Amino acid sequence: EVQLVESGGGLVQAGGSLRLSCVASGFRLDDWGIGWFRQAPGKEREGMSCIGSDDGSTFYRDSVKGRFTISRDNAKNTVYLEMNNLNPEDTAVYYCAAGGAVVRCGPMWSHAMDYWGKGTLVTVSS
C-alpha cells in the first residue's frame, strides 16, 4: 500500500523552529518530486515548498523563503521541511505529497501530485 505519513508538528512559540518529516511506504521517494502544502483554518490549501526528483530543483513560496528548507534523505525514504522563525501566520495543517512527473519544480508542480499524506498540525503561538 502506498502511504505518506507526516510527523513533527506541534505547538511552538513565535520565533521557534520545527522539523516536519514525510516518510513514504510502498514506494521509493527517490524518483518522485515531493511537495509540502499547508491549509490554515478557513483558507485554501497552498503549496509551500517543492523538491524535484532531480534533487537540484526546489521551490519556496515567498512567505517562507529564507525560513523554510526542504531536503530529502533517500536512505530513509524521507523528506523533511525545516521551519525556522515561525510566526502565528504559519499555523496550519501541513501535508506532504508526491508527484511522479515532478522532475523539476516548475510553475505547475503543485497541481501534479499523485499521493497525499493526512497532514500534521503546526500551531504557532504569539
Coordinates of C-alpha atoms in Angstrom, one line a residue:
E1 CA 0.0 0.0 0.0
V2 CA 1.3 3.4 -1.0
Q3 CA 1.4 5.8 2.0
L4 CA 2.9 9.1 3.0
V5 CA 3.0 9.9 6.7
E6 CA 3.8 13.3 8.1
S7 CA 5.1 13.9 11.6
G8 CA 6.9 16.6 13.6
G9 CA 4.0 19.1 14.0
G10 CA 3.1 20.6 17.4
L11 CA 2.8 23.7 19.4
V12 CA 5.7 26.2 19.3
Q13 CA 6.1 29.8 20.3
A14 CA 6.7 32.5 17.7
G15 CA 10.3 32.6 16.7
G16 CA 10.7 28.9 17.3
S17 CA 11.5 26.0 15.0
L18 CA 10.1 22.7 13.9
R19 CA 11.2 20.0 11.5
L20 CA 8.5 18.1 9.7
S21 CA 9.1 14.6 8.3
C22 CA 7.4 12.9 5.5
V23 CA 8.0 9.1 5.3
A24 CA 6.9 7.0 2.4
S25 CA 6.0 3.4 2.4
G26 CA 5.1 1.2 -0.5
F27 CA 7.3 3.2 -2.9
R28 CA 10.7 4.8 -3.1
L29 CA 10.7 8.6 -2.9
D30 CA 14.0 8.9 -4.9
D31 CA 12.1 9.1 -8.2
W32 CA 9.4 11.4 -7.1
G33 CA 9.0 15.1 -6.7
I34 CA 7.8 16.0 -3.2
G35 CA 5.8 19.0 -2.1
W36 CA 4.8 20.4 1.2
F37 CA 1.4 22.1 1.4
R38 CA -0.5 23.8 4.2
Q39 CA -4.0 24.7 4.9
A40 CA -4.9 27.2 7.6
P41 CA -8.3 27.4 9.1
G42 CA -10.8 28.9 6.7
K43 CA -8.2 29.2 3.9
E44 CA -7.4 27.2 0.8
R45 CA -4.6 24.8 0.7
E46 CA -1.4 26.3 -0.7
G47 CA 1.9 24.8 -1.9
M48 CA 4.7 26.0 0.2
S49 CA 7.8 24.1 -1.0
C50 CA 8.9 21.5 -3.5
I51 CA 11.9 19.4 -4.2
G52 CA 12.1 17.8 -7.7
S53 CA 13.1 14.2 -8.3
D54 CA 16.3 15.6 -9.8
D55 CA 17.2 16.9 -6.3
G56 CA 18.6 20.1 -7.7
S57 CA 15.3 21.9 -8.1
T58 CA 13.5 23.5 -5.2
F59 CA 10.7 26.0 -4.8
Y60 CA 9.6 28.1 -1.8
R61 CA 6.6 30.3 -1.6
D62 CA 7.7 33.9 -0.9
S63 CA 6.2 33.9 2.6
V64 CA 8.6 31.2 3.7
K65 CA 11.7 31.9 1.7
G66 CA 14.7 32.1 4.0
R67 CA 12.9 30.5 6.8
F68 CA 11.9 27.0 5.5
T69 CA 14.3 24.4 4.0
I70 CA 13.2 21.3 2.1
S71 CA 15.5 18.3 1.9
R72 CA 15.4 14.6 1.4
D73 CA 17.2 11.6 2.8
N74 CA 16.8 8.8 0.2
A75 CA 18.3 6.2 2.5
K76 CA 15.5 6.9 5.0
N77 CA 12.9 7.3 2.3
T78 CA 12.0 10.6 4.0
V79 CA 11.6 14.3 3.0
Y80 CA 12.0 17.0 5.6
L81 CA 10.8 20.5 6.0
E82 CA 12.9 22.5 8.4
M83 CA 10.9 25.6 9.6
N84 CA 12.6 28.4 11.4
N85 CA 11.5 31.7 12.8
L86 CA 7.9 30.6 12.9
N87 CA 5.1 33.1 13.3
P88 CA 1.4 32.7 14.0
E89 CA 0.6 33.0 10.3
D90 CA 2.3 29.7 9.8
T91 CA -0.3 27.9 11.9
A92 CA -1.9 25.3 9.6
V93 CA -2.2 21.6 8.9
Y94 CA 0.9 20.7 6.8
Y95 CA 0.7 18.0 4.2
C96 CA 3.3 16.3 2.1
A97 CA 2.6 14.9 -1.4
A98 CA 4.4 13.0 -4.1
G99 CA 4.3 13.6 -7.8
G100 CA 5.7 11.2 -10.3
A101 CA 6.0 13.8 -13.0
V102 CA 7.7 16.4 -10.9
V103 CA 11.3 16.1 -12.0
R104 CA 11.8 19.9 -11.5
C105 CA 9.7 22.3 -9.5
G106 CA 8.2 24.2 -12.4
P107 CA 5.2 26.5 -12.3
M108 CA 2.6 23.7 -12.2
W109 CA 4.3 21.5 -9.6
S110 CA 1.6 21.9 -7.0
H111 CA -1.0 20.6 -9.5
A112 CA 1.0 17.4 -10.3
M113 CA 0.8 15.5 -7.0
D114 CA -0.3 11.9 -7.1
Y115 CA -0.2 10.8 -3.4
W116 CA -1.0 12.7 -0.3
G117 CA -0.4 12.3 3.4
K118 CA -3.0 13.0 6.0
G119 CA -1.3 16.0 7.5
T120 CA 0.3 17.2 10.7
L121 CA -0.9 20.2 12.7
V122 CA 1.5 23.1 13.4
T123 CA 0.4 25.7 15.9
V124 CA 2.4 28.8 16.5
S125 CA 1.5 30.9 19.5
S126 CA 2.3 34.6 19.8

